[in-house]
Structures are given as C-alpha cells and as structure tokens.
Amino acid sequence: MSVERTLSILKPDVVAKNQIGAVISYIEKAGLKIVAARMQHLTKAEAEGFYAVHKERPFFADLVRFMTSGPVVVMVLEGENAVAKYREIMGATDPKKAAPGTIRADFASSIDENACHGSDSLENAKIEIAYFFRTTELCPRTR
Ligand code: RTP
Ligand code: MG
C-alpha cells in the first residue's frame, strides 16, 4: 500500500441538491484527506476534454450536457490506496448496482446523474489532477 492522490468531482446533481457536505463526510469517514478543492462551472470544452476517452460513446453528449448543467466541486483526495479506496466508496457507475452505503447508492438518482467522479487508475489520476490543478494549488497534509 502507498499514499496516492486521486481526482474527485462532486457532480452538478450533488451541488443542486445541497449535498456537498453530506458526500464529503463519506469521503472523510473513509480516511481520505482533501488536499485541493474548488467549485467550478465547467465549460462545454472543459467537460468534453475531461471525458474525451468517451467521445465515441452514445452517452457522450448527455454526459457533457449534465456535467455543464451547473457547478461542480473538483477535489484532490489523498490517502493510502486512494484511487481504489475512493472508487470503492463511490460504488458502481449505475446506482442500482452500487453496494449499499456507497455514495452512488445513497445519493445518485440514475446512471447519468450519478453524484460523483473518481479516477479509475493511478495513471489517470495524475492526468486528471493536472487537468484541474497546478502543483502549487495542492496542499500536502502533514497532520
Ligand atoms: P466517472 O468517470 O464519472 O467516475 O464514472 P465511471 O468511471 O464509473 O464510469 P465511466 O464508464 O467512466 O462513464 C463516465 C460517465 O458516463 C456516464 N455513463 N453513462 N448510459 C450509460 O451506459 C453510461 N455509461 C456511463 C455515467 O454518468 C458515468 O459516470
Ligand atoms: Mg470513469
């Protein structure tokens, strides 16, 4: 196990439902530490760039429309095994398939409006963190 960083986005549904704090409490209870955070209303180009890997998929236009429908909270989370740990507490992409007690099971309404994003590998986490944050914006947690 090693200390990793991963990118988290609280999606527009969470912000609209005033559940930012509730979702962050799941993250903090799992032992993950927030080392950067910003509220941001993504432009179409920013959302398309972030999800470029999905650009040929049938759900791409709906995904970009949703991700630009309101502000999001973009965060960098740090902790032991952070990439896998955050994916575990997020739950499956489709909330109907997400394990009980996960963020998506408890907050997501559908596969489209599914509450949160988390990097799916350490390699992608590095790319996604750099997409949103300069190195100087990350605040190492010493205690
Ligand atoms: P995310 O990237 O947002 O953390 O979600 P994920 O890894 O669990 O899922 P991914 O396959 O990367 O898909 C990105 C987002 O696209 C929407 N999606 N819709 N209708 C569909 O079949 C479908 N599949 C994916 C979801 O909102 C998903 O979060
Ligand atoms: Mg993904």
PDB file of C-alpha atoms and ligand atoms in Angstrom:
ATOM      1  CA  MET A   1       0.000   0.000   0.000  1.00  0.00           C
ATOM      2  CA  SER A   2       1.173   3.520  -0.680  1.00  0.00           C
ATOM      3  CA  VAL A   3      -0.081   7.061  -0.306  1.00  0.00           C
ATOM      4  CA  GLU A   4      -1.817   8.083  -3.521  1.00  0.00           C
ATOM      5  CA  ARG A   5      -3.808  11.012  -4.842  1.00  0.00           C
ATOM      6  CA  THR A   6      -6.987  10.770  -6.873  1.00  0.00           C
ATOM      7  CA  LEU A   7      -9.326  13.259  -8.551  1.00  0.00           C
ATOM      8  CA  SER A   8     -12.881  13.573  -7.263  1.00  0.00           C
ATOM      9  CA  ILE A   9     -15.699  15.560  -8.824  1.00  0.00           C
ATOM     10  CA  LEU A  10     -18.965  16.118  -6.977  1.00  0.00           C
ATOM     11  CA  LYS A  11     -21.278  16.352  -9.967  1.00  0.00           C
ATOM     12  CA  PRO A  12     -23.995  19.004 -10.594  1.00  0.00           C
ATOM     13  CA  ASP A  13     -26.748  16.820  -9.044  1.00  0.00           C
ATOM     14  CA  VAL A  14     -24.982  16.765  -5.658  1.00  0.00           C
ATOM     15  CA  VAL A  15     -24.434  20.534  -5.722  1.00  0.00           C
ATOM     16  CA  ALA A  16     -28.048  21.206  -6.802  1.00  0.00           C
ATOM     17  CA  LYS A  17     -29.431  19.012  -4.003  1.00  0.00           C
ATOM     18  CA  ASN A  18     -27.261  20.804  -1.411  1.00  0.00           C
ATOM     19  CA  GLN A  19     -25.494  17.548  -0.559  1.00  0.00           C
ATOM     20  CA  ILE A  20     -21.851  18.664  -0.904  1.00  0.00           C
ATOM     21  CA  GLY A  21     -21.186  18.329   2.825  1.00  0.00           C
ATOM     22  CA  ALA A  22     -23.012  15.017   3.105  1.00  0.00           C
ATOM     23  CA  VAL A  23     -20.900  13.458   0.343  1.00  0.00           C
ATOM     24  CA  ILE A  24     -17.677  14.937   1.722  1.00  0.00           C
ATOM     25  CA  SER A  25     -18.477  13.309   5.067  1.00  0.00           C
ATOM     26  CA  TYR A  26     -18.435   9.866   3.348  1.00  0.00           C
ATOM     27  CA  ILE A  27     -15.017  10.769   1.898  1.00  0.00           C
ATOM     28  CA  GLU A  28     -13.602  11.938   5.231  1.00  0.00           C
ATOM     29  CA  LYS A  29     -15.067   8.987   7.148  1.00  0.00           C
ATOM     30  CA  ALA A  30     -13.179   6.700   4.748  1.00  0.00           C
ATOM     31  CA  GLY A  31      -9.938   8.363   5.867  1.00  0.00           C
ATOM     32  CA  LEU A  32      -9.315  10.235   2.618  1.00  0.00           C
ATOM     33  CA  LYS A  33      -7.934  13.755   3.041  1.00  0.00           C
ATOM     34  CA  ILE A  34      -8.845  16.685   0.800  1.00  0.00           C
ATOM     35  CA  VAL A  35      -5.632  18.332  -0.425  1.00  0.00           C
ATOM     36  CA  ALA A  36      -7.253  20.648  -3.004  1.00  0.00           C
ATOM     37  CA  ALA A  37     -10.823  21.801  -3.668  1.00  0.00           C
ATOM     38  CA  ARG A  38     -12.574  24.248  -5.949  1.00  0.00           C
ATOM     39  CA  MET A  39     -16.129  24.944  -7.068  1.00  0.00           C
ATOM     40  CA  GLN A  40     -16.276  25.409 -10.815  1.00  0.00           C
ATOM     41  CA  HIS A  41     -18.906  25.585 -13.568  1.00  0.00           C
ATOM     42  CA  LEU A  42     -17.332  23.535 -16.369  1.00  0.00           C
ATOM     43  CA  THR A  43     -17.480  24.868 -19.896  1.00  0.00           C
ATOM     44  CA  LYS A  44     -18.527  22.522 -22.714  1.00  0.00           C
ATOM     45  CA  ALA A  45     -14.899  22.371 -23.873  1.00  0.00           C
ATOM     46  CA  GLU A  46     -13.659  21.530 -20.359  1.00  0.00           C
ATOM     47  CA  ALA A  47     -16.205  18.717 -19.922  1.00  0.00           C
ATOM     48  CA  GLU A  48     -15.517  17.339 -23.418  1.00  0.00           C
ATOM     49  CA  GLY A  49     -11.787  17.399 -22.746  1.00  0.00           C
ATOM     50  CA  PHE A  50     -12.110  15.733 -19.381  1.00  0.00           C
ATOM     51  CA  TYR A  51     -14.271  12.885 -20.727  1.00  0.00           C
ATOM     52  CA  ALA A  52     -12.525  12.718 -24.144  1.00  0.00           C
ATOM     53  CA  VAL A  53     -11.962   8.966 -23.689  1.00  0.00           C
ATOM     54  CA  HIS A  54     -15.749   8.524 -24.042  1.00  0.00           C
ATOM     55  CA  LYS A  55     -16.243  10.787 -27.067  1.00  0.00           C
ATOM     56  CA  GLU A  56     -17.387   7.986 -29.388  1.00  0.00           C
ATOM     57  CA  ARG A  57     -19.839   6.537 -26.836  1.00  0.00           C
ATOM     58  CA  PRO A  58     -23.592   7.042 -27.309  1.00  0.00           C
ATOM     59  CA  PHE A  59     -23.952   8.719 -23.909  1.00  0.00           C
ATOM     60  CA  PHE A  60     -21.206  11.332 -24.535  1.00  0.00           C
ATOM     61  CA  ALA A  61     -23.467  14.281 -25.463  1.00  0.00           C
ATOM     62  CA  ASP A  62     -25.770  13.630 -22.477  1.00  0.00           C
ATOM     63  CA  LEU A  63     -22.740  13.295 -20.184  1.00  0.00           C
ATOM     64  CA  VAL A  64     -21.309  16.652 -21.326  1.00  0.00           C
ATOM     65  CA  ARG A  65     -24.753  18.305 -21.062  1.00  0.00           C
ATOM     66  CA  PHE A  66     -25.149  17.038 -17.492  1.00  0.00           C
ATOM     67  CA  MET A  67     -21.612  17.928 -16.403  1.00  0.00           C
ATOM     68  CA  THR A  68     -22.101  21.512 -17.638  1.00  0.00           C
ATOM     69  CA  SER A  69     -25.645  21.893 -16.233  1.00  0.00           C
ATOM     70  CA  GLY A  70     -24.426  23.528 -13.022  1.00  0.00           C
ATOM     71  CA  PRO A  71     -21.361  23.967 -10.839  1.00  0.00           C
ATOM     72  CA  VAL A  72     -19.316  21.012  -9.636  1.00  0.00           C
ATOM     73  CA  VAL A  73     -16.820  20.620  -6.800  1.00  0.00           C
ATOM     74  CA  VAL A  74     -13.438  19.393  -8.004  1.00  0.00           C
ATOM     75  CA  MET A  75     -11.158  17.923  -5.345  1.00  0.00           C
ATOM     76  CA  VAL A  76      -7.902  16.060  -4.949  1.00  0.00           C
ATOM     77  CA  LEU A  77      -8.067  13.314  -2.316  1.00  0.00           C
ATOM     78  CA  GLU A  78      -5.016  11.798  -0.652  1.00  0.00           C
ATOM     79  CA  GLY A  79      -4.569   8.607   1.328  1.00  0.00           C
ATOM     80  CA  GLU A  80      -3.393   5.004   1.412  1.00  0.00           C
ATOM     81  CA  ASN A  81      -4.588   3.334  -1.767  1.00  0.00           C
ATOM     82  CA  ALA A  82      -6.669   6.448  -2.537  1.00  0.00           C
ATOM     83  CA  VAL A  83      -7.607   5.546  -6.122  1.00  0.00           C
ATOM     84  CA  ALA A  84      -9.151   2.160  -5.298  1.00  0.00           C
ATOM     85  CA  LYS A  85     -10.481   3.282  -1.918  1.00  0.00           C
ATOM     86  CA  TYR A  86     -12.417   6.190  -3.422  1.00  0.00           C
ATOM     87  CA  ARG A  87     -13.795   4.002  -6.260  1.00  0.00           C
ATOM     88  CA  GLU A  88     -14.936   1.543  -3.573  1.00  0.00           C
ATOM     89  CA  ILE A  89     -16.827   4.143  -1.518  1.00  0.00           C
ATOM     90  CA  MET A  90     -18.312   5.702  -4.696  1.00  0.00           C
ATOM     91  CA  GLY A  91     -19.951   2.426  -5.716  1.00  0.00           C
ATOM     92  CA  ALA A  92     -20.820   1.187  -9.211  1.00  0.00           C
ATOM     93  CA  THR A  93     -21.469   3.637 -12.076  1.00  0.00           C
ATOM     94  CA  ASP A  94     -25.148   2.622 -12.114  1.00  0.00           C
ATOM     95  CA  PRO A  95     -26.588   3.413  -8.663  1.00  0.00           C
ATOM     96  CA  LYS A  96     -28.977   0.457  -8.984  1.00  0.00           C
ATOM     97  CA  LYS A  97     -25.893  -1.785  -8.960  1.00  0.00           C
ATOM     98  CA  ALA A  98     -23.987   0.173  -6.297  1.00  0.00           C
ATOM     99  CA  ALA A  99     -23.385  -1.548  -2.955  1.00  0.00           C
ATOM    100  CA  PRO A 100     -25.468  -0.297  -0.022  1.00  0.00           C
ATOM    101  CA  GLY A 101     -23.847   2.544   1.877  1.00  0.00           C
ATOM    102  CA  THR A 102     -21.806   3.787  -1.081  1.00  0.00           C
ATOM    103  CA  ILE A 103     -22.056   7.395  -2.279  1.00  0.00           C
ATOM    104  CA  ARG A 104     -23.843   6.455  -5.502  1.00  0.00           C
ATOM    105  CA  ALA A 105     -26.261   4.094  -3.735  1.00  0.00           C
ATOM    106  CA  ASP A 106     -27.157   6.849  -1.266  1.00  0.00           C
ATOM    107  CA  PHE A 107     -27.064   9.990  -3.461  1.00  0.00           C
ATOM    108  CA  ALA A 108     -27.286   9.128  -7.186  1.00  0.00           C
ATOM    109  CA  SER A 109     -30.609   9.033  -8.996  1.00  0.00           C
ATOM    110  CA  SER A 110     -29.537   7.340 -12.256  1.00  0.00           C
ATOM    111  CA  ILE A 111     -26.519   6.176 -14.280  1.00  0.00           C
ATOM    112  CA  ASP A 112     -26.478   9.622 -15.898  1.00  0.00           C
ATOM    113  CA  GLU A 113     -26.866  11.702 -12.737  1.00  0.00           C
ATOM    114  CA  ASN A 114     -24.592   9.602 -10.579  1.00  0.00           C
ATOM    115  CA  ALA A 115     -23.265  12.045  -7.986  1.00  0.00           C
ATOM    116  CA  CYS A 116     -19.506  11.719  -8.288  1.00  0.00           C
ATOM    117  CA  HIS A 117     -16.478  11.020 -10.403  1.00  0.00           C
ATOM    118  CA  GLY A 118     -13.327   9.249  -9.304  1.00  0.00           C
ATOM    119  CA  SER A 119     -10.155   8.470 -11.257  1.00  0.00           C
ATOM    120  CA  ASP A 120     -10.057   4.823 -12.370  1.00  0.00           C
ATOM    121  CA  SER A 121      -6.267   4.289 -12.188  1.00  0.00           C
ATOM    122  CA  LEU A 122      -3.215   5.919 -10.658  1.00  0.00           C
ATOM    123  CA  GLU A 123      -2.012   6.870 -14.142  1.00  0.00           C
ATOM    124  CA  ASN A 124      -5.324   8.575 -14.985  1.00  0.00           C
ATOM    125  CA  ALA A 125      -5.423  10.220 -11.542  1.00  0.00           C
ATOM    126  CA  LYS A 126      -2.168  12.023 -12.348  1.00  0.00           C
ATOM    127  CA  ILE A 127      -3.514  13.194 -15.712  1.00  0.00           C
ATOM    128  CA  GLU A 128      -6.878  14.277 -14.247  1.00  0.00           C
ATOM    129  CA  ILE A 129      -5.314  16.128 -11.282  1.00  0.00           C
ATOM    130  CA  ALA A 130      -3.096  18.051 -13.707  1.00  0.00           C
ATOM    131  CA  TYR A 131      -6.185  18.827 -15.841  1.00  0.00           C
ATOM    132  CA  PHE A 132      -7.694  20.833 -12.970  1.00  0.00           C
ATOM    133  CA  PHE A 133      -4.930  21.878 -10.581  1.00  0.00           C
ATOM    134  CA  ARG A 134      -1.468  23.379 -10.691  1.00  0.00           C
ATOM    135  CA  THR A 135       1.046  21.675  -8.411  1.00  0.00           C
ATOM    136  CA  THR A 136       1.156  24.833  -6.269  1.00  0.00           C
ATOM    137  CA  GLU A 137      -2.595  24.509  -5.576  1.00  0.00           C
ATOM    138  CA  LEU A 138      -2.141  21.142  -3.823  1.00  0.00           C
ATOM    139  CA  CYS A 139      -1.786  21.400  -0.065  1.00  0.00           C
ATOM    140  CA  PRO A 140       0.206  18.483   1.389  1.00  0.00           C
ATOM    141  CA  ARG A 141      -1.325  17.309   4.669  1.00  0.00           C
ATOM    142  CA  THR A 142       1.265  16.916   7.381  1.00  0.00           C
ATOM    143  CA  ARG A 143      -1.232  16.161  10.150  1.00  0.00           C
TER     144      ARG A 143
HETATM  145  P1  RTP B   1     -16.877   8.572 -13.783  1.00  0.00           P
HETATM  146  O1  RTP B   1     -15.823   8.545 -14.888  1.00  0.00           O
HETATM  147  O2  RTP B   1     -17.817   9.728 -13.939  1.00  0.00           O
HETATM  148  O3  RTP B   1     -16.225   8.487 -12.431  1.00  0.00           O
HETATM  149  O4  RTP B   1     -17.781   7.279 -13.887  1.00  0.00           O
HETATM  150  P2  RTP B   1     -17.311   5.775 -14.061  1.00  0.00           P
HETATM  151  O5  RTP B   1     -15.818   5.695 -14.169  1.00  0.00           O
HETATM  152  O6  RTP B   1     -17.971   4.967 -13.020  1.00  0.00           O
HETATM  153  O7  RTP B   1     -17.974   5.417 -15.469  1.00  0.00           O
HETATM  154  P3  RTP B   1     -17.416   5.677 -16.948  1.00  0.00           P
HETATM  155  O8  RTP B   1     -17.517   4.395 -17.692  1.00  0.00           O
HETATM  156  O9  RTP B   1     -16.095   6.369 -16.913  1.00  0.00           O
HETATM  157  O10 RTP B   1     -18.507   6.655 -17.559  1.00  0.00           O
HETATM  158  C1  RTP B   1     -18.466   8.051 -17.334  1.00  0.00           C
HETATM  159  C2  RTP B   1     -19.847   8.539 -17.047  1.00  0.00           C
HETATM  160  O11 RTP B   1     -20.653   8.382 -18.205  1.00  0.00           O
HETATM  161  C3  RTP B   1     -21.975   8.027 -17.831  1.00  0.00           C
HETATM  162  N1  RTP B   1     -22.330   6.743 -18.409  1.00  0.00           N
HETATM  163  N2  RTP B   1     -23.486   6.524 -18.922  1.00  0.00           N
HETATM  164  N3  RTP B   1     -25.721   5.318 -20.195  1.00  0.00           N
HETATM  165  C4  RTP B   1     -24.617   4.620 -19.998  1.00  0.00           C
HETATM  166  O12 RTP B   1     -24.499   3.467 -20.344  1.00  0.00           O
HETATM  167  C5  RTP B   1     -23.492   5.267 -19.354  1.00  0.00           C
HETATM  168  N4  RTP B   1     -22.333   4.702 -19.109  1.00  0.00           N
HETATM  169  C6  RTP B   1     -21.589   5.651 -18.496  1.00  0.00           C
HETATM  170  C7  RTP B   1     -22.020   7.916 -16.332  1.00  0.00           C
HETATM  171  O13 RTP B   1     -22.576   9.111 -15.810  1.00  0.00           O
HETATM  172  C8  RTP B   1     -20.574   7.771 -15.941  1.00  0.00           C
HETATM  173  O14 RTP B   1     -20.327   8.293 -14.658  1.00  0.00           O
HETATM  174 MG    MG B   2     -14.702   6.903 -15.481  1.00  0.00          MG
END
